[in-house]
Structure formats: C-alpha cells, structure tokens
Coordinates of N, CA and C in Angstrom, one line a residue:
M1079 N 0.8 -1.2 0.0 CA 0.0 0.1 0.0 C 0.9 1.3 0.0
T1080 N 1.6 1.4 -1.1 CA 2.5 2.6 -1.1 C 2.0 3.6 -2.1
A1081 N 1.0 3.2 -2.9 CA 0.6 4.0 -4.0 C -0.7 4.8 -3.6
E1082 N -1.2 5.6 -4.5 CA -2.5 6.3 -4.3 C -3.4 5.9 -5.3
T1083 N -4.8 6.0 -4.9 CA -5.8 5.7 -5.9 C -5.9 6.9 -6.9
D1084 N -6.8 6.8 -7.9 CA -6.9 7.8 -8.9 C -7.4 9.1 -8.2
A1085 N -8.2 8.9 -7.1 CA -8.8 10.1 -6.3 C -7.8 10.7 -5.4
G1086 N -6.6 10.2 -5.3 CA -5.6 10.7 -4.5 C -5.6 10.2 -3.0
F1087 N -6.4 9.2 -2.8 CA -6.5 8.5 -1.5 C -5.2 7.7 -1.3
D1088 N -4.5 7.9 -0.2 CA -3.2 7.2 0.1 C -3.6 6.2 1.3
P1089 N -3.8 4.9 0.9 CA -4.2 3.9 1.9 C -3.2 3.8 3.1
A1090 N -1.9 3.8 2.8 CA -0.9 3.6 3.8 C -0.9 4.8 4.8
A1091 N -1.0 6.0 4.3 CA -0.9 7.2 5.1 C -2.2 7.2 6.0
T1092 N -3.3 6.9 5.3 CA -4.6 7.0 6.2 C -4.5 5.8 7.3
L1093 N -4.0 4.7 7.0 CA -3.9 3.6 8.0 C -3.1 4.1 9.1
D1094 N -1.9 4.7 8.8 CA -1.0 5.3 9.8 C -1.9 6.2 10.8
Q1095 N -2.6 7.1 10.2 CA -3.4 8.1 11.0 C -4.4 7.4 11.9
I1096 N -5.2 6.4 11.3 CA -6.1 5.6 12.0 C -5.5 4.8 13.1
S1097 N -4.3 4.2 12.9 CA -3.6 3.5 14.0 C -3.2 4.4 15.1
A1098 N -2.7 5.6 14.7 CA -2.3 6.5 15.8 C -3.4 7.0 16.6
A1099 N -4.5 7.4 15.9 CA -5.7 7.8 16.6 C -6.3 6.8 17.5
T1100 N -6.3 5.5 17.0 CA -6.8 4.4 17.8 C -5.9 4.2 19.1
A1101 N -4.6 4.3 18.9 CA -3.7 4.1 20.1 C -4.0 5.2 21.1
Q1102 N -4.3 6.4 20.7 CA -4.6 7.5 21.6 C -5.9 7.2 22.4
V1103 N -7.0 6.7 21.6 CA -8.2 6.5 22.4 C -8.1 5.3 23.3
L1104 N -7.3 4.3 22.9 CA -7.1 3.1 23.8 C -6.3 3.6 25.1
D1105 N -5.4 4.5 24.9 CA -4.7 5.0 26.0 C -5.6 5.6 27.1
T1106 N -6.5 6.5 26.5 CA -7.5 7.1 27.3 C -8.4 6.1 28.0
A1107 N -8.9 5.1 27.2 CA -9.8 4.2 27.7 C -9.2 3.2 28.8
A1108 N -7.9 3.0 28.6 CA -7.2 2.1 29.6 C -7.2 2.7 31.0
Q1109 N -7.3 4.0 31.1 CA -7.3 4.7 32.4 C -8.7 4.6 33.1
F1110 N -9.8 4.1 32.4 CA -11.1 4.1 33.1 C -11.3 3.0 34.0
T1111 N -12.0 3.3 35.1 CA -12.4 2.3 36.0 C -13.8 1.8 35.5
D1112 N -14.4 0.8 36.3 CA -15.8 0.4 35.9 C -16.7 1.6 36.2
A1113 N -16.5 2.3 37.2 CA -17.3 3.5 37.4 C -17.2 4.5 36.4
D1114 N -16.0 4.7 35.9 CA -15.8 5.7 34.8 C -16.6 5.4 33.5
V1115 N -16.6 4.1 33.1 CA -17.3 3.7 31.9 C -18.9 3.8 32.0
R1116 N -19.3 3.9 33.3 CA -20.8 4.0 33.6 C -21.1 5.5 33.5
A1117 N -20.1 6.4 33.6 CA -20.4 7.8 33.7 C -20.9 8.3 32.3
P1118 N -21.6 9.4 32.3 CA -22.1 9.9 31.0 C -21.0 10.4 30.1
S1119 N -21.1 10.2 28.9 CA -20.3 10.8 27.8 C -20.8 12.1 27.5
L1120 N -20.2 12.8 26.5 CA -20.7 14.0 26.1 C -21.9 13.9 25.1
L1121 N -22.2 12.7 24.8 CA -23.4 12.5 23.9 C -24.6 12.2 24.7
P1122 N -25.8 12.8 24.2 CA -27.0 12.7 25.0 C -27.3 11.1 25.2
N1123 N -27.7 10.8 26.4 CA -28.2 9.4 26.7 C -27.1 8.3 26.5
W1124 N -25.9 8.6 26.3 CA -24.9 7.6 26.2 C -23.8 7.8 27.2
S1125 N -23.5 6.6 27.9 CA -22.4 6.5 28.8 C -21.1 6.4 28.0
R1126 N -20.0 6.4 28.6 CA -18.8 6.1 28.0 C -18.7 4.7 27.4
G1127 N -19.4 3.8 28.2 CA -19.5 2.4 27.7 C -20.3 2.3 26.3
H1128 N -21.2 3.1 26.2 CA -21.9 3.2 24.8 C -20.9 3.7 23.8
V1129 N -20.1 4.7 24.0 CA -19.2 5.2 23.0 C -18.2 4.2 22.7
L1130 N -17.6 3.6 23.7 CA -16.6 2.5 23.4 C -17.1 1.4 22.7
T1131 N -18.4 1.0 23.0 CA -18.9 -0.2 22.3 C -19.3 0.2 20.9
H1132 N -19.8 1.5 20.7 CA -20.0 2.0 19.3 C -18.7 1.9 18.5
L1133 N -17.6 2.4 19.1 CA -16.3 2.4 18.3 C -15.9 1.1 17.9
A1134 N -16.1 0.0 18.8 CA -15.8 -1.4 18.5 C -16.6 -1.9 17.3
R1135 N -18.0 -1.7 17.5 CA -18.9 -2.2 16.4 C -18.7 -1.5 15.1
N1136 N -18.3 -0.2 15.1 CA -18.0 0.5 14.0 C -16.8 -0.1 13.2
A1137 N -15.8 -0.5 14.0 CA -14.7 -1.1 13.4 C -15.1 -2.5 12.6
D1138 N -16.0 -3.2 13.3 CA -16.5 -4.4 12.6 C -17.3 -4.1 11.5
G1139 N -18.1 -3.1 11.5 CA -19.0 -2.7 10.3 C -18.1 -2.3 9.2
G1140 N -17.0 -1.4 9.5 CA -16.1 -1.0 8.4 C -15.4 -2.1 7.8
R1141 N -15.0 -3.2 8.7 CA -14.3 -4.3 8.1 C -15.1 -5.1 7.2
R1142 N -16.4 -5.2 7.5 CA -17.3 -5.9 6.5 C -17.4 -5.2 5.2
L1143 N -17.5 -3.9 5.2 CA -17.5 -3.1 4.0 C -16.2 -3.3 3.2
L1144 N -15.1 -3.4 3.8 CA -13.8 -3.7 3.1 C -13.8 -5.0 2.5
I1145 N -14.3 -6.1 3.2 CA -14.4 -7.4 2.7 C -15.3 -7.4 1.4
W1146 N -16.4 -6.6 1.5 CA -17.2 -6.5 0.3 C -16.5 -5.9 -0.9
A1147 N -15.7 -4.9 -0.7 CA -14.9 -4.2 -1.7 C -13.8 -5.2 -2.2
R1148 N -13.2 -5.9 -1.3 CA -12.1 -6.8 -1.8 C -12.6 -8.0 -2.5
T1149 N -13.6 -8.6 -2.0 CA -14.1 -9.9 -2.6 C -15.2 -9.7 -3.7
G1150 N -15.9 -8.6 -3.7 CA -17.0 -8.5 -4.6 C -18.3 -9.1 -4.1
V1151 N -18.3 -9.8 -2.9 CA -19.4 -10.3 -2.3 C -20.1 -9.4 -1.4
E1152 N -21.3 -9.0 -1.6 CA -22.0 -8.0 -0.8 C -22.0 -8.5 0.7
M1153 N -21.7 -7.5 1.5 CA -21.7 -7.8 3.0 C -22.1 -6.6 3.7
A1154 N -23.2 -6.7 4.5 CA -23.8 -5.5 5.1 C -22.9 -4.9 6.2
E1155 N -22.8 -3.6 6.2 CA -22.0 -3.0 7.3 C -22.7 -3.4 8.7
Y1156 N -24.0 -3.2 8.9 CA -24.8 -3.7 9.9 C -26.1 -4.4 9.3
P1157 N -26.7 -5.4 10.1 CA -28.0 -5.9 9.5 C -29.1 -4.8 9.3
S1158 N -29.1 -3.8 10.2 CA -30.0 -2.7 10.1 C -29.6 -1.7 11.1
V1159 N -30.3 -0.5 11.0 CA -30.0 0.6 12.0 C -30.4 0.2 13.3
A1160 N -31.5 -0.5 13.4 CA -32.1 -0.9 14.8 C -31.1 -2.0 15.4
A1161 N -30.5 -2.9 14.5 CA -29.6 -3.9 15.0 C -28.3 -3.3 15.5
R1162 N -28.0 -2.2 14.8 CA -26.8 -1.5 15.3 C -27.0 -0.9 16.6
A1163 N -28.1 -0.3 16.8 CA -28.5 0.3 18.1 C -28.5 -0.8 19.3
E1164 N -29.0 -1.9 18.9 CA -29.2 -3.0 19.9 C -27.8 -3.5 20.3
E1165 N -26.9 -3.6 19.4 CA -25.6 -4.1 19.7 C -24.9 -3.2 20.6
I1166 N -25.0 -1.8 20.4 CA -24.3 -0.8 21.3 C -25.0 -0.9 22.7
E1167 N -26.3 -1.0 22.7 CA -27.0 -1.0 24.1 C -26.5 -2.3 24.8
A1168 N -26.5 -3.4 24.1 CA -26.1 -4.7 24.8 C -24.7 -4.7 25.3
G1169 N -23.8 -4.0 24.7 CA -22.4 -4.0 25.1 C -22.0 -2.9 26.0
A1170 N -22.8 -1.9 26.2 CA -22.4 -0.7 27.0 C -22.2 -0.9 28.5
G1171 N -22.9 -2.0 29.0 CA -22.7 -2.3 30.4 C -21.6 -3.1 30.9
R1172 N -20.7 -3.4 30.0 CA -19.6 -4.4 30.4 C -18.5 -3.6 31.2
S1173 N -17.7 -4.4 31.7 CA -16.6 -3.9 32.5 C -15.7 -3.1 31.8
A1174 N -14.9 -2.2 32.3 CA -13.9 -1.4 31.7 C -13.0 -2.3 30.9
D1175 N -12.4 -3.3 31.6 CA -11.5 -4.2 30.9 C -12.1 -4.8 29.7
E1176 N -13.3 -5.3 29.7 CA -14.0 -5.9 28.6 C -14.2 -4.9 27.5
L1177 N -14.5 -3.7 27.8 CA -14.7 -2.7 26.7 C -13.4 -2.4 26.0
V1178 N -12.4 -2.2 26.8 CA -11.1 -1.8 26.2 C -10.5 -3.1 25.4
A1179 N -10.7 -4.3 25.8 CA -10.3 -5.4 25.0 C -11.0 -5.5 23.7
D1180 N -12.4 -5.2 23.8 CA -13.2 -5.3 22.6 C -12.8 -4.2 21.6
L1181 N -12.5 -3.1 22.0 CA -12.1 -1.9 21.2 C -10.8 -2.2 20.5
R1182 N -9.8 -2.8 21.3 CA -8.5 -3.2 20.8 C -8.6 -4.2 19.8
D1183 N -9.4 -5.3 20.1 CA -9.5 -6.4 19.2 C -10.2 -6.1 17.9
S1184 N -11.2 -5.3 18.0 CA -12.0 -5.0 16.8 C -11.2 -4.0 15.9
A1185 N -10.4 -3.1 16.5 CA -9.5 -2.3 15.7 C -8.5 -3.1 15.0
A1186 N -7.9 -4.1 15.7 CA -6.9 -5.0 15.0 C -7.5 -5.7 13.9
R1187 N -8.7 -6.2 14.0 CA -9.4 -7.0 12.9 C -9.6 -5.9 11.7
F1188 N -10.0 -4.7 12.0 CA -10.2 -3.8 10.9 C -8.9 -3.5 10.2
A1189 N -7.8 -3.3 11.0 CA -6.5 -3.0 10.4 C -6.0 -4.2 9.6
A1190 N -6.2 -5.4 10.0 CA -5.8 -6.6 9.2 C -6.5 -6.7 8.0
E1191 N -7.9 -6.5 7.9 CA -8.6 -6.5 6.6 C -8.1 -5.4 5.8
Y1192 N -7.9 -4.2 6.3 CA -7.4 -3.0 5.6 C -6.1 -3.4 4.8
R1193 N -5.2 -4.1 5.4 CA -4.0 -4.4 4.8 C -4.2 -5.5 3.7
R1194 N -5.3 -6.1 3.7 CA -5.6 -7.1 2.6 C -6.1 -6.5 1.3
M1195 N -6.5 -5.2 1.4 CA -7.1 -4.5 0.3 C -6.2 -4.2 -0.9
P1196 N -6.4 -4.8 -2.0 CA -5.6 -4.3 -3.2 C -6.0 -2.9 -3.6
L1197 N -5.1 -2.2 -4.3 CA -5.3 -0.8 -4.5 C -6.6 -0.5 -5.3
A1198 N -6.9 -1.4 -6.2 CA -8.1 -1.2 -7.1 C -9.4 -1.3 -6.2
A1199 N -9.4 -2.1 -5.1 CA -10.5 -2.3 -4.3 C -11.1 -1.0 -3.7
W1200 N -10.1 -0.1 -3.4 CA -10.5 1.1 -2.7 C -11.5 2.0 -3.5
S1201 N -11.6 1.7 -4.9 CA -12.4 2.5 -5.8 C -13.8 1.8 -5.9
R1202 N -13.9 0.7 -5.4 CA -15.2 -0.1 -5.7 C -16.3 0.4 -4.8
T1203 N -17.5 0.6 -5.2 CA -18.6 1.1 -4.5 C -19.2 0.1 -3.5
V1204 N -19.4 0.6 -2.2 CA -20.1 -0.3 -1.3 C -21.2 0.6 -0.7
R1205 N -22.1 -0.1 0.0 CA -23.3 0.7 0.5 C -23.3 0.5 2.1
W1206 N -23.5 1.8 2.6 CA -23.7 1.9 4.1 C -25.1 1.5 4.5
T1207 N -25.3 1.4 5.9 CA -26.5 0.8 6.4 C -27.7 1.8 6.0
R1208 N -27.5 3.1 6.0 CA -28.6 4.0 5.7 C -28.7 4.2 4.2
G1209 N -28.1 3.4 3.3 CA -28.3 3.5 2.0 C -27.2 4.3 1.1
Q1210 N -26.4 5.1 1.8 CA -25.4 5.9 1.0 C -24.5 4.9 0.3
E1211 N -24.1 5.2 -0.9 CA -23.2 4.4 -1.7 C -21.9 5.3 -2.0
H1212 N -20.7 4.8 -1.7 CA -19.5 5.5 -1.9 C -18.4 4.5 -2.2
P1213 N -17.3 5.0 -2.8 CA -16.1 4.2 -2.9 C -15.6 3.7 -1.5
A1214 N -15.1 2.5 -1.5 CA -14.6 1.9 -0.2 C -13.6 2.8 0.5
A1215 N -12.9 3.7 -0.2 CA -12.0 4.6 0.5 C -12.7 5.4 1.5
R1216 N -14.0 5.7 1.3 CA -14.7 6.4 2.3 C -14.8 5.7 3.6
A1217 N -14.7 4.3 3.6 CA -14.8 3.6 4.9 C -13.5 3.9 5.7
A1218 N -12.4 4.1 5.0 CA -11.2 4.5 5.8 C -11.3 5.8 6.3
D1219 N -11.8 6.8 5.5 CA -12.0 8.2 6.1 C -12.9 8.2 7.2
S1220 N -14.0 7.4 7.0 CA -15.0 7.4 8.0 C -14.6 6.8 9.4
R1221 N -13.8 5.8 9.3 CA -13.1 5.2 10.5 C -12.3 6.2 11.2
L1222 N -11.4 6.9 10.5 CA -10.6 7.9 11.1 C -11.5 9.0 11.9
C1223 N -12.5 9.4 11.2 CA -13.5 10.4 11.7 C -14.1 9.9 13.0
E1224 N -14.6 8.6 12.9 CA -15.2 8.0 14.1 C -14.3 8.1 15.3
V1225 N -13.1 7.6 15.2 CA -12.1 7.5 16.3 C -11.8 8.9 16.8
L1226 N -11.5 9.8 16.0 CA -11.2 11.2 16.5 C -12.3 11.9 17.1
V1227 N -13.5 11.8 16.6 CA -14.6 12.6 17.1 C -15.1 11.9 18.4
H1228 N -15.2 10.6 18.4 CA -15.8 9.9 19.6 C -14.7 9.9 20.7
H1229 N -13.5 10.1 20.4 CA -12.5 10.3 21.5 C -12.9 11.5 22.2
V1230 N -13.3 12.6 21.6 CA -13.7 13.8 22.3 C -14.9 13.6 23.1
D1231 N -15.8 12.7 22.5 CA -17.1 12.4 23.2 C -17.0 11.7 24.5
L1232 N -15.8 11.1 24.7 CA -15.6 10.4 26.0 C -15.5 11.3 27.1
G1233 N -15.3 12.6 26.8 CA -15.1 13.6 27.9 C -14.1 13.3 28.9
A1234 N -12.9 13.0 28.4 CA -11.8 12.6 29.3 C -10.5 13.4 29.0
G1235 N -10.6 14.6 28.5 CA -9.5 15.5 28.4 C -9.0 15.6 26.9
Y1236 N -9.4 14.7 26.0 CA -9.0 14.9 24.6 C -10.0 15.9 24.0
T1237 N -9.5 16.8 23.3 CA -10.3 18.0 22.7 C -10.2 18.0 21.2
P1238 N -11.0 18.8 20.6 CA -10.9 18.9 19.1 C -9.5 19.6 18.7
A1239 N -9.0 20.4 19.6 CA -7.7 21.1 19.3 C -6.6 20.0 19.0
Q1240 N -6.8 18.8 19.4 CA -5.8 17.8 19.2 C -6.1 16.9 17.9
W1241 N -7.1 17.3 17.2 CA -7.4 16.6 15.9 C -6.3 16.9 14.9
L1242 N -6.0 15.9 14.1 CA -5.1 16.0 13.1 C -5.4 17.2 12.1
A1243 N -4.4 17.9 11.7 CA -4.6 19.1 10.8 C -5.2 18.7 9.5
E1244 N -4.7 17.5 8.9 CA -5.2 16.9 7.7 C -6.7 16.6 7.8
F1245 N -7.1 16.0 9.0 CA -8.5 15.6 9.2 C -9.3 16.8 9.2
V1246 N -8.9 17.8 9.9 CA -9.7 19.1 10.1 C -9.9 19.7 8.7
D1247 N -8.9 19.9 8.0 CA -9.0 20.5 6.6 C -10.0 19.7 5.8
A1248 N -9.9 18.4 5.7 CA -10.7 17.6 4.9 C -12.1 17.6 5.3
M1249 N -12.3 17.4 6.6 CA -13.6 17.2 7.2 C -14.3 18.6 7.1
L1250 N -13.7 19.7 7.4 CA -14.3 20.9 7.3 C -14.9 21.2 5.9
S1251 N -14.1 20.9 4.9 CA -14.6 21.0 3.5 C -15.9 20.1 3.3
R1252 N -15.8 18.9 3.8 CA -16.9 18.0 3.7 C -18.2 18.5 4.4
V1253 N -18.0 18.9 5.6 CA -19.2 19.5 6.3 C -19.8 20.6 5.6
V1254 N -18.9 21.6 5.1 CA -19.4 22.8 4.4 C -20.2 22.3 3.2
A1255 N -19.8 21.3 2.5 CA -20.5 20.8 1.3 C -21.8 20.2 1.7
S1256 N -21.8 19.5 2.8 CA -23.0 18.9 3.3 C -24.1 19.9 3.8
F1257 N -23.6 20.9 4.5 CA -24.6 22.0 4.9 C -25.0 22.8 3.7
S1258 N -24.2 23.0 2.8 CA -24.5 23.8 1.6 C -25.7 23.2 0.8
A1259 N -25.8 21.8 0.9 CA -26.9 21.2 0.2 C -28.1 21.1 1.0
R1260 N -28.2 21.6 2.2 CA -29.3 21.5 3.1 C -30.0 22.8 3.3
E1261 N -31.3 22.8 3.1 CA -32.2 24.0 3.2 C -32.3 24.5 4.7
D1262 N -32.0 23.6 5.7 CA -32.1 23.9 7.0 C -30.8 24.5 7.6
A1263 N -29.8 24.6 6.8 CA -28.5 25.2 7.2 C -28.5 26.7 7.1
P1264 N -28.1 27.5 8.0 CA -28.1 29.0 7.8 C -26.9 29.4 7.0
A1265 N -27.1 30.4 6.2 CA -26.0 30.9 5.4 C -24.9 31.5 6.3
M1266 N -23.7 31.3 6.1 CA -22.6 31.8 6.9 C -21.3 31.7 6.0
R1267 N -20.3 32.5 6.4 CA -19.0 32.4 5.8 C -18.1 32.1 7.0
L1268 N -17.1 31.2 6.7 CA -16.2 30.7 7.7 C -14.8 31.1 7.4
H1269 N -14.0 31.6 8.4 CA -12.6 32.0 8.3 C -11.8 31.2 9.2
A1270 N -11.0 30.3 8.8 CA -10.1 29.5 9.7 C -8.9 30.3 10.0
T1271 N -8.8 30.9 11.1 CA -7.7 31.9 11.4 C -6.3 31.3 11.5
D1272 N -6.2 29.9 11.7 CA -4.9 29.3 11.8 C -4.4 29.0 10.4
T1273 N -5.2 28.7 9.4 CA -4.7 28.4 8.0 C -5.1 29.4 7.0
G1274 N -6.0 30.3 7.3 CA -6.5 31.3 6.3 C -7.5 30.8 5.4
A1275 N -7.9 29.5 5.6 CA -8.9 28.9 4.7 C -10.3 29.7 4.9
R1276 N -11.0 29.7 3.9 CA -12.4 30.4 3.9 C -13.4 29.5 3.1
H1277 N -14.5 29.4 3.8 CA -15.6 28.5 3.2 C -16.9 29.3 3.3
D1278 N -17.7 29.1 2.3 CA -19.1 29.7 2.3 C -20.1 28.6 2.4
I1279 N -21.1 28.7 3.3 CA -22.2 27.9 3.4 C -23.5 28.6 2.9
R1280 N -24.1 28.1 1.9 CA -25.3 28.7 1.3 C -25.3 30.2 1.3
P1281 N -24.3 30.8 0.6 CA -24.1 32.2 0.6 C -25.3 33.0 -0.1
T1282 N -26.1 32.4 -1.0 CA -27.1 33.0 -1.6 C -28.5 32.8 -0.9
A1283 N -28.4 32.2 0.3 CA -29.7 32.0 1.0 C -30.1 33.1 1.9
G1284 N -29.3 34.2 2.0 CA -29.6 35.4 2.8 C -28.4 35.9 3.3
P1285 N -28.5 36.9 4.3 CA -27.3 37.5 4.9 C -26.4 36.4 5.5
A1286 N -25.2 36.6 5.2 CA -24.2 35.5 5.6 C -23.1 36.1 6.6
P1287 N -23.3 36.0 7.8 CA -22.3 36.5 8.8 C -21.0 35.7 8.6
M1288 N -19.9 36.4 9.0 CA -18.6 35.8 9.0 C -18.3 35.2 10.4
I1289 N -17.8 34.0 10.5 CA -17.4 33.3 11.7 C -15.9 33.1 11.7
H1290 N -15.3 33.6 12.6 CA -13.8 33.4 12.7 C -13.4 32.4 13.8
G1291 N -12.5 31.6 13.6 CA -11.9 30.7 14.6 C -11.0 29.8 13.9
T1292 N -10.2 29.0 14.8 CA -9.4 28.0 14.3 C -10.2 26.9 13.5
G1293 N -9.5 26.2 12.6 CA -10.2 25.3 11.8 C -10.8 24.1 12.7
S1294 N -10.1 23.7 13.8 CA -10.7 22.7 14.6 C -11.8 23.3 15.5
S1295 N -11.8 24.5 15.8 CA -12.9 25.1 16.5 C -14.1 25.2 15.7
L1296 N -13.9 25.7 14.4 CA -15.1 25.8 13.5 C -15.7 24.4 13.3
L1297 N -14.9 23.4 13.0 CA -15.3 22.0 12.8 C -16.1 21.5 14.0
A1298 N -15.5 21.7 15.1 CA -16.2 21.1 16.4 C -17.5 21.8 16.6
W1299 N -17.6 23.1 16.3 CA -18.9 23.7 16.5 C -20.0 23.2 15.4
L1300 N -19.5 23.2 14.2 CA -20.4 22.7 13.1 C -20.9 21.2 13.4
M1301 N -20.0 20.4 14.0 CA -20.4 19.0 14.3 C -21.0 18.8 15.7
G1302 N -21.4 20.0 16.3 CA -22.1 19.9 17.6 C -21.2 19.5 18.8
R1303 N -19.9 19.5 18.6 CA -19.0 19.2 19.7 C -18.5 20.5 20.5
S1304 N -19.1 21.6 20.2 CA -18.6 22.8 20.9 C -19.8 23.8 20.8
Q1305 N -19.9 24.6 21.8 CA -20.9 25.7 21.8 C -20.3 26.9 21.0
G1306 N -19.1 26.9 20.6 CA -18.5 28.0 19.8 C -18.0 29.1 20.7
A1307 N -17.7 28.9 22.0 CA -17.3 30.0 22.8 C -16.1 30.7 22.4
D1308 N -15.2 29.9 21.6 CA -13.9 30.5 21.1 C -14.0 31.0 19.8
L1309 N -15.3 31.1 19.2 CA -15.4 31.7 17.9 C -15.9 33.2 18.0
V1310 N -15.7 33.9 16.9 CA -16.1 35.3 16.9 C -17.0 35.5 15.7
A1311 N -18.2 36.0 15.9 CA -19.2 36.2 14.9 C -19.2 37.7 14.5
E1312 N -19.1 37.9 13.2 CA -19.1 39.2 12.6 C -20.3 39.4 11.6
G1313 N -21.1 40.4 12.0 CA -22.3 40.6 11.2 C -23.5 40.0 11.7
C1314 N -23.5 39.6 12.9 CA -24.7 39.1 13.6 C -24.5 39.1 15.1
P1315 N -25.6 39.3 15.9 CA -25.3 39.4 17.3 C -24.9 38.2 18.1
R1316 N -25.2 37.1 17.4 CA -24.8 35.8 18.0 C -24.5 34.8 17.0
L1317 N -23.9 33.6 17.3 CA -23.6 32.6 16.4 C -24.9 32.0 15.8
P1318 N -24.9 31.7 14.5 CA -26.0 30.9 14.0 C -26.1 29.6 14.6
E1319 N -27.1 28.8 14.4 CA -27.3 27.5 14.9 C -27.3 26.4 13.8
P1320 N -26.1 25.8 13.7 CA -26.0 24.7 12.7 C -27.0 23.6 13.0
P1321 N -27.6 23.0 12.0 CA -28.4 21.8 12.2 C -27.6 20.6 12.6
F1322 N -28.3 19.6 13.1 CA -27.6 18.4 13.6 C -27.0 17.7 12.4
L1323 N -25.7 17.3 12.6 CA -25.0 16.6 11.5 C -24.6 15.3 11.9
Y1324 N -23.9 15.1 13.0 CA -23.3 13.8 13.2 C -23.1 13.6 14.7

C-alpha cells in the first residue's frame, strides 16, 4: 500500500493516521475504571461504555465493507440501523477491561482487513446501512473520523484542538459541502484563522455572517462538539445555529 488511488487517496498514510488515533483512544480508555465507563459521555443518553462499544462495532462494520470491496461479495455494514443500536446497548454495560479489550481487538481486525485490500478495491462502490453508496475509500476516512470525534465524546481530556490538521481540513470542506446542500442550514462564511482557509455555506440563502476561529474550533462547532465560545461572529449578534450533522 505505497501508491495512491486515482482520487488521491493514500491507503498507507490513512492507516497510519487511523492507527495513531486508535492508540490514543485506547490509552484514554485504559485509564477508566468500571465507574468511569458508567459515567455519562458528552453524547445525550450515552455513557462512555456506549461510546466505546460503538467504536468497536463501527470497526467491525467498516471491516465488513472492506471485505465486500475486496471480494465483490456483498456484506452489510450492519444488519439494520435498529440492530446497530441494539448491539451498542447490549455491550455498553460491560466492565472497563472488557470494553477496552473489545475496542483493541475490533480495531486490530479492521486493520488486518485493511492491509488485505488491493489498490483497485478502494475505488469499488459499497453501501452503508442508511443506503449511502460511496467508494470503499470512504470507509477508511469514516473510521478515522469516528475514532477522532468519539474520542472527544468520551469527555476525558481529549479535545478538538488535538485533531489531526489533515483531518480538520478535509472534514471541514466535507461538512461545508453537506450543509450547503441542506435548506435547514443557515447561510454563513467561515474563516479559519490558523490556516487562512475560507468557506461559504449557502451564501445565496440570505445574509451571511462571518465566523472566525481556528479550523478545529469551527469544525467542532459545526459538528455539535462545541458551543462555539472560542469563535467570533461578525455581522450578527450571536452565532447561527447549525443543524444536527453527526
């Protein structure tokens, strides 16, 4: 895995990022006691045990998508959205040691299947549980996103400021594109003060205030992981309210 796909996806580099992010979240989780994993996460109605179980089952779901792409034999990410939720609920109450072992083992299975992927397989289309169809390379990007974002959701000291710069740049562009296609997203302009990057969200939908902040702060706010206290709004008395995304 030393080459890139036609779309510029570098499997080896992305696996390195996934592996590093996974090691970080495992280091955090290894410090948890049984009481810690019962404590609320930053996600509504989810404990840390729910978040850790979700990360483990997400690795298994991603692995199944990679098997589909590699073999050509259709394999569902999850049997259904309901089955996914049931698996998370069923696993959330386990001990801290069990949760960490599951997260570690599922991540290792994902990485092993990832390494089996021939370069051409990354361009093959697979289907996610909610029906979205994308090249298999999106499963790699998605896994990196899951690990980085849900590490924040554990509420254990890891913050969006620690997100990889490459992830922030790519994900911010993706979130902007997603919101620009939605009628419920307010018009706004974004200025990443650390990189100078600028993005417009539905600029023709009405007055578009300028929101200034670092790329990670903007992304965290758009993804509902921050109230935006470290952002500066220009052209409006308060920050707009982004719709739910992820």
